[in-house]
Amino acid sequence: MKEIIKPVGIIGTGFAVPENIISNKDLTRIVDTSDEWISSRTGISERRKIGAANNTSDLCAQAAEMAIVNAGITALDIDLIIVATVTPDMIFPATACIVQEKIGAKNAAAFDLEAACSGFVYGMAVGQQFIATGMYKNVLIIGGETLSRVVDWQDRNTCILFGDGAGAVVLQEVPSGYGILANYLRADGSGADLLKIPAGGAAKPPNEMTITNREHFIKMAGNDIYKFAVKVMGDAAMEVLTRAQLTKEDVDFLVPHQANTRIIEAAVKRLGLSEDKVIINIHKYGNMSSASIPIALHEAFAGGRIKKDDIVVMVGFGGGLTWGSSVLRWFEK
Ligand code: UT7
């Protein structure tokens, strides 16, 4: 039997962020911190915070609608929706099902994928398989988060870092030589305790004690994650390039997970890439977990930086621990 392996690429991108901006100065009124500390240690100047009336699914739906229009298709053409998120509207049903209803993608299957800040890169690789094998034509991958709902606004170690947003792409078959050239996905569950929300799942259902102990909020061992991130970002970029038989000299743009400017700079130095090849938007949005990479990608493409034929490397890392990378030759009709 002949194998069906089709080349798969991005044919449309979109994004959504809430209007409400929280500046570093705003945070100095909530916790003991300063604009100088946050800017110099993280590169973040401001982040977005969703209003009470909206949820992750609203940001995802908005980003998805933009990606669908930019792809030149309609919601009815979507065969599958994958939402990568650690802040689903509810534990179940999947946020992807809520998004399906909101955008009217009546012909789509839908499920959520949880790989924390690596979620979008994982989602790209998963979505690719359905098109490569001929099962589906159009797959919508969304990374969407409302981290402001799960950060501890009394914990200065974490509340300054995170923001809300969603980014989306439509995957479709592209001409040979374009699209995803290689993926690399990894996990190390021995680091599961380094970044987590301890309570609220089935292992520790909510009770008075979990609430008193503030266990429904993000807990992070910042320094350990920092060291892990610097190492795996460079390694994951190199590994995916090797798999695609490319070298770092071939890279036109690196779109890294936006967790900390210092992490990105250290990884870029290890890779020996010039700064103008790195897409950074952390200063205006903070760390949006699974939404960071697709939003940076959208802005770089919509802003005219990424163009047809460019070699684009995406690298994500985060809770799990998880990390992964993907390299594409950019396609544009
Ligand atoms: O998406 C993936 C998940 N997250 C990450 O990738 C985050 C990775 N980690 C980081 O980005 C950094 O570790 C942080 C930004 C979280 C922390 O930066 P750091 O340079 O590693 O600082 P630190 O944790 O070593 O803390 C240094 C000092 C401490 O004070 P003492 O003990 O030296 O007196 C902290 O208490 O800075 C203090 N500190 C703050 N001071 C002012 C911690 N947070 C703040 C704050 N404002 N917001």
Coordinates of C-alpha atoms and ligand atoms in Angstrom, one line a residue:
M1 CA 0.0 0.0 0.0
K2 CA 1.3 3.5 -0.9
E3 CA 2.0 5.7 2.2
I4 CA 0.2 9.0 2.2
I5 CA 2.5 11.7 3.7
K6 CA 1.5 15.2 2.6
P7 CA 3.6 18.3 3.3
V8 CA 1.7 20.4 5.9
G9 CA 2.1 24.1 6.6
I10 CA 0.5 27.2 8.1
I11 CA -1.9 29.0 5.7
G12 CA -3.4 31.5 8.2
T13 CA -2.6 33.1 11.5
G14 CA -4.6 35.1 14.1
F15 CA -4.4 36.4 17.6
A16 CA -6.4 38.0 20.4
V17 CA -5.4 39.8 23.6
P18 CA -7.7 41.5 26.1
E19 CA -7.7 45.3 26.0
N20 CA -6.9 45.8 29.7
I21 CA -3.2 46.5 30.3
I22 CA -1.5 45.8 33.6
S23 CA 1.8 47.8 33.8
N24 CA 4.7 47.0 36.1
K25 CA 3.8 50.2 37.9
D26 CA 0.2 48.8 38.5
L27 CA 1.8 45.7 40.1
T28 CA 3.8 47.8 42.6
R29 CA 0.4 48.7 44.1
I30 CA -0.4 45.0 44.6
V31 CA 2.9 43.3 45.7
D32 CA 6.4 44.4 46.9
T33 CA 8.1 44.9 43.6
S34 CA 9.4 47.6 41.2
D35 CA 9.3 48.4 37.5
E36 CA 13.1 48.2 37.6
W37 CA 13.2 44.7 39.1
I38 CA 10.6 43.3 36.7
S39 CA 12.1 44.9 33.6
S40 CA 15.7 44.0 34.3
R41 CA 15.0 40.4 35.5
T42 CA 12.3 39.4 33.0
G43 CA 12.1 42.0 30.1
I44 CA 8.4 42.4 30.8
S45 CA 6.9 45.9 30.8
E46 CA 3.2 45.1 30.7
R47 CA 0.8 42.2 30.3
R48 CA -2.9 41.8 29.4
K49 CA -5.7 40.8 31.8
I50 CA -9.1 39.5 30.8
G51 CA -12.3 41.0 32.1
A52 CA -14.7 39.1 34.3
A53 CA -17.2 38.5 31.5
N54 CA -14.8 36.6 29.2
N55 CA -12.9 33.3 29.3
T56 CA -10.1 31.4 27.5
S57 CA -12.7 30.2 24.9
D58 CA -13.5 33.8 24.0
L59 CA -9.9 34.7 23.3
C60 CA -9.4 31.4 21.4
A61 CA -12.6 32.0 19.3
Q62 CA -11.4 35.5 18.4
A63 CA -7.9 34.3 17.4
A64 CA -9.4 31.4 15.5
E65 CA -11.8 33.6 13.5
M66 CA -8.9 35.8 12.4
A67 CA -6.8 32.8 11.4
I68 CA -9.7 31.3 9.4
V69 CA -10.3 34.6 7.5
N70 CA -6.5 35.0 6.8
A71 CA -6.5 31.4 5.5
G72 CA -9.2 32.2 3.0
I73 CA -11.5 29.5 4.3
T74 CA -14.7 29.4 6.4
A75 CA -15.3 27.9 9.8
L76 CA -17.3 25.1 8.1
D77 CA -14.1 24.0 6.3
I78 CA -12.4 23.2 9.6
D79 CA -12.1 19.4 10.3
L80 CA -10.4 19.5 13.7
I81 CA -9.8 22.0 16.5
I82 CA -7.0 21.5 18.9
V83 CA -6.8 23.9 21.9
A84 CA -3.5 23.9 23.8
T85 CA -4.2 25.4 27.2
V86 CA -3.5 25.0 31.0
T87 CA -6.4 27.4 31.7
P88 CA -9.4 25.7 30.1
D89 CA -12.8 27.2 30.8
M90 CA -13.6 24.1 32.9
I91 CA -11.9 20.7 33.6
F92 CA -14.4 19.3 31.1
P93 CA -15.9 19.6 28.5
A94 CA -12.9 20.6 26.4
T95 CA -12.5 24.3 25.7
A96 CA -12.0 23.2 22.0
C97 CA -15.7 22.1 22.0
I98 CA -16.8 25.5 23.4
V99 CA -14.7 27.2 20.7
Q100 CA -16.2 25.0 18.0
E101 CA -19.7 26.2 19.0
K102 CA -18.6 29.9 19.3
I103 CA -17.1 30.0 15.8
G104 CA -19.7 27.7 14.2
A105 CA -17.2 25.1 13.0
K106 CA -20.0 22.5 12.8
N107 CA -18.0 19.9 10.9
A108 CA -15.0 19.8 13.2
A109 CA -13.9 17.3 15.8
A110 CA -12.5 19.1 18.9
F111 CA -10.2 18.3 21.8
D112 CA -7.8 20.0 24.2
L113 CA -4.1 19.3 24.6
E114 CA -2.2 20.0 27.7
A115 CA 1.6 20.4 27.4
A116 CA 1.8 23.7 29.3
C117 CA 4.0 26.3 27.6
S118 CA 5.0 23.7 25.0
G119 CA 1.4 23.2 24.1
F120 CA 1.4 25.0 20.8
V121 CA 4.5 23.2 19.5
Y122 CA 2.9 19.9 20.6
G123 CA -0.4 20.9 18.9
M124 CA 1.3 21.7 15.6
A125 CA 3.0 18.3 15.5
V126 CA -0.3 16.5 16.5
G127 CA -2.4 18.5 13.9
Q128 CA 0.2 17.8 11.2
Q129 CA -0.3 14.1 11.4
F130 CA -4.0 14.3 10.5
I131 CA -3.3 16.2 7.3
A132 CA -0.1 14.3 6.4
T133 CA -2.0 11.0 6.5
G134 CA -4.9 12.3 4.4
M135 CA -7.5 12.1 7.2
Y136 CA -8.3 15.8 7.4
K137 CA -7.8 18.9 5.2
N138 CA -8.0 21.9 7.5
V139 CA -6.8 21.7 11.2
L140 CA -7.1 24.7 13.6
I141 CA -4.4 24.8 16.3
I142 CA -5.0 27.4 19.1
G143 CA -2.9 28.2 22.1
G144 CA -5.0 30.2 24.5
E145 CA -4.7 31.2 28.2
T146 CA -6.2 33.2 30.9
L147 CA -3.3 32.9 33.4
S148 CA -4.5 35.9 35.3
R149 CA -7.2 33.6 36.7
V150 CA -4.7 31.1 38.2
V151 CA -1.8 33.3 39.3
D152 CA -1.5 34.1 43.0
W153 CA -1.8 37.9 43.1
Q154 CA -0.1 37.8 46.5
D155 CA 3.0 36.0 45.2
R156 CA 5.5 38.5 43.6
N157 CA 7.6 35.6 42.3
T158 CA 4.9 34.6 39.8
C159 CA 2.2 37.2 39.5
I160 CA 4.5 39.6 37.6
L161 CA 5.3 37.1 34.9
F162 CA 2.1 36.0 33.3
G163 CA -0.5 37.4 30.9
D164 CA -3.6 36.5 28.9
G165 CA -4.0 35.9 25.2
A166 CA -4.6 33.5 22.4
G167 CA -2.9 32.7 19.1
A168 CA -4.2 30.5 16.3
V169 CA -3.1 28.9 13.0
V170 CA -4.8 27.0 10.3
L171 CA -2.8 24.0 9.0
Q172 CA -3.4 22.7 5.5
E173 CA -1.5 20.7 2.8
V174 CA 1.2 23.0 1.1
P175 CA 3.4 22.5 -1.9
S176 CA 6.3 20.0 -1.5
G177 CA 9.3 21.5 0.3
Y178 CA 7.2 24.0 2.3
G179 CA 5.6 23.8 5.7
I180 CA 6.8 21.7 8.7
L181 CA 10.1 20.1 7.9
A182 CA 10.7 18.5 11.3
N183 CA 9.4 18.3 14.9
Y184 CA 11.0 17.4 18.2
L185 CA 8.9 16.7 21.3
R186 CA 10.2 15.8 24.7
A187 CA 9.0 15.4 28.3
D188 CA 10.6 14.7 31.7
G189 CA 7.9 14.0 34.4
S190 CA 10.6 13.9 37.1
G191 CA 10.3 17.7 37.1
A192 CA 6.5 17.8 37.4
D193 CA 6.7 19.5 40.8
L194 CA 8.7 22.5 39.5
L195 CA 5.8 24.2 37.9
K196 CA 2.2 23.3 38.8
I197 CA -1.2 24.1 40.2
P198 CA -1.4 21.6 43.0
A199 CA -5.1 21.5 43.7
G200 CA -8.3 21.5 41.8
G201 CA -7.6 18.2 39.9
A202 CA -8.9 14.8 40.9
A203 CA -5.8 14.1 43.1
K204 CA -6.6 17.1 45.3
P205 CA -10.2 18.2 44.8
P206 CA -11.0 21.7 46.1
N207 CA -11.7 21.9 49.9
E208 CA -11.3 24.5 52.6
M209 CA -7.7 23.5 53.2
T210 CA -6.6 23.8 49.6
I211 CA -8.2 27.2 49.4
T212 CA -6.5 28.4 52.7
N213 CA -3.2 27.1 51.4
R214 CA -3.7 28.9 48.1
E215 CA -3.1 25.6 46.2
H216 CA -5.3 26.6 43.3
F217 CA -2.7 29.0 42.1
I218 CA 0.5 28.5 40.1
K219 CA 3.5 27.4 42.1
M220 CA 6.9 27.7 40.4
A221 CA 10.5 26.9 41.3
G222 CA 11.7 29.8 39.2
N223 CA 15.5 29.2 39.3
D224 CA 15.2 25.5 38.4
I225 CA 12.9 26.3 35.5
Y226 CA 15.3 29.0 34.4
K227 CA 18.3 26.6 34.2
F228 CA 16.2 23.9 32.5
A229 CA 14.9 26.5 29.9
V230 CA 18.3 27.8 28.9
K231 CA 19.6 24.3 28.3
V232 CA 16.6 22.9 26.4
M233 CA 15.9 25.9 24.2
G234 CA 19.3 25.7 22.5
D235 CA 19.3 21.9 22.4
A236 CA 15.8 21.7 21.0
A237 CA 16.5 24.2 18.3
M238 CA 19.7 22.3 17.2
E239 CA 18.0 18.9 17.3
V240 CA 15.1 20.0 15.1
L241 CA 17.5 21.6 12.6
T242 CA 19.5 18.4 12.4
R243 CA 16.3 16.4 11.8
A244 CA 15.5 18.7 8.9
Q245 CA 19.1 18.5 7.6
L246 CA 19.6 22.2 8.2
T247 CA 22.1 24.2 10.1
K248 CA 21.8 27.3 12.3
E249 CA 23.1 29.3 9.4
D250 CA 19.9 28.4 7.5
V251 CA 17.6 30.0 10.2
D252 CA 15.8 33.2 9.2
F253 CA 13.7 33.5 12.4
L254 CA 13.6 31.9 15.8
V255 CA 10.2 32.2 17.5
P256 CA 10.9 31.2 21.1
H257 CA 8.5 30.7 24.0
Q258 CA 8.4 34.1 25.7
A259 CA 9.1 33.4 29.4
N260 CA 12.0 35.7 30.2
T261 CA 14.2 37.9 27.9
R262 CA 17.3 36.6 29.7
I263 CA 16.4 33.0 29.0
I264 CA 15.9 33.9 25.3
E265 CA 19.2 35.8 25.2
A266 CA 21.1 33.0 26.8
A267 CA 19.7 30.4 24.4
V268 CA 20.3 32.7 21.4
K269 CA 23.9 33.2 22.5
R270 CA 24.4 29.4 22.8
L271 CA 23.0 29.0 19.3
G272 CA 25.1 31.8 17.9
L273 CA 22.2 33.5 16.2
S274 CA 22.1 37.3 15.6
E275 CA 19.5 39.2 17.6
D276 CA 17.6 40.4 14.5
K277 CA 16.6 36.9 13.8
V278 CA 14.7 36.4 17.1
I279 CA 11.1 37.4 17.5
I280 CA 10.5 38.9 21.0
N281 CA 7.2 40.4 22.2
I282 CA 7.4 39.5 25.9
H283 CA 7.8 43.2 26.9
K284 CA 4.1 43.9 26.0
Y285 CA 2.4 40.6 26.9
G286 CA 4.5 38.8 29.5
N287 CA 4.5 35.0 29.5
M288 CA 1.2 33.7 27.9
S289 CA 2.2 30.0 28.1
S290 CA 0.8 28.1 25.1
A291 CA -0.3 31.4 23.5
S292 CA 3.2 33.0 23.4
I293 CA 4.6 31.3 20.3
P294 CA 1.5 31.6 18.0
I295 CA 1.0 35.3 18.9
A296 CA 4.7 36.1 18.3
L297 CA 4.4 34.2 15.0
H298 CA 1.3 36.0 14.0
E299 CA 2.8 39.4 14.7
A300 CA 6.1 38.6 12.9
F301 CA 4.2 37.5 9.8
A302 CA 1.5 40.2 9.8
G303 CA 4.2 42.8 10.5
G304 CA 6.0 41.7 7.3
R305 CA 9.1 40.2 9.0
I306 CA 8.5 36.5 8.2
K307 CA 8.1 36.0 4.4
K308 CA 7.7 33.1 2.0
D309 CA 10.6 30.7 1.9
D310 CA 11.9 31.8 5.3
I311 CA 13.2 29.0 7.6
V312 CA 11.3 29.5 10.9
V313 CA 12.2 27.6 14.1
M314 CA 9.7 27.6 17.0
V315 CA 10.9 26.4 20.5
G316 CA 8.7 25.9 23.5
F317 CA 9.4 24.7 27.1
G318 CA 7.4 24.6 30.3
G319 CA 5.5 22.6 32.9
G320 CA 5.5 18.8 32.8
L321 CA 8.4 19.3 32.2
T322 CA 7.8 19.5 28.5
W323 CA 9.8 21.0 25.6
G324 CA 9.8 20.8 21.9
S325 CA 10.6 22.5 18.6
S326 CA 9.4 22.7 15.1
V327 CA 11.0 24.0 11.9
L328 CA 9.1 25.2 8.9
R329 CA 9.8 26.6 5.5
W330 CA 7.2 29.4 5.4
F331 CA 4.5 29.1 2.8
E332 CA 2.5 32.0 1.4
K333 CA 0.0 31.7 -1.5
Ligands
UT7_1 O1 6.9 29.4 30.9 C1 7.8 28.7 31.6 C2 7.7 29.0 33.0 N1 8.4 30.0 33.6 C3 9.7 30.4 33.4 O2 10.3 30.1 32.4 C4 10.3 31.3 34.5 C5 11.8 30.9 34.7 N2 12.4 31.7 35.7 C6 12.6 33.0 35.7 O3 12.3 33.6 34.7 C7 13.3 33.7 36.8 O4 13.8 32.7 37.7 C8 12.4 34.6 37.6 C9 12.1 35.9 36.8 C10 11.1 33.9 38.0 C11 13.1 35.1 38.9 O5 14.3 35.8 38.6 P1 15.7 35.4 39.3 O6 16.7 36.4 38.8 O7 15.9 34.0 39.2 O8 15.4 35.8 40.8 P2 15.3 34.9 42.1 O9 14.2 34.0 42.1 O10 16.7 34.3 42.3 O11 15.1 36.0 43.2 C12 16.1 37.0 43.5 C13 15.5 37.9 44.6 C14 14.9 37.2 45.8 O12 15.2 38.0 46.9 P3 16.3 37.6 47.9 O13 16.0 36.2 48.4 O14 17.6 37.6 47.1 O15 16.3 38.6 49.0 C15 13.4 37.3 45.5 O16 12.7 37.3 46.7 O17 14.5 38.7 44.0 C16 13.3 38.6 44.8 N3 12.1 38.7 44.0 C17 11.6 39.9 43.7 N4 11.9 41.2 44.0 C18 11.2 42.2 43.5 C19 11.4 37.8 43.4 N5 10.4 38.3 42.7 C20 10.5 39.6 42.9 C21 9.7 40.7 42.4 N6 10.1 42.0 42.7 N7 8.6 40.5 41.6

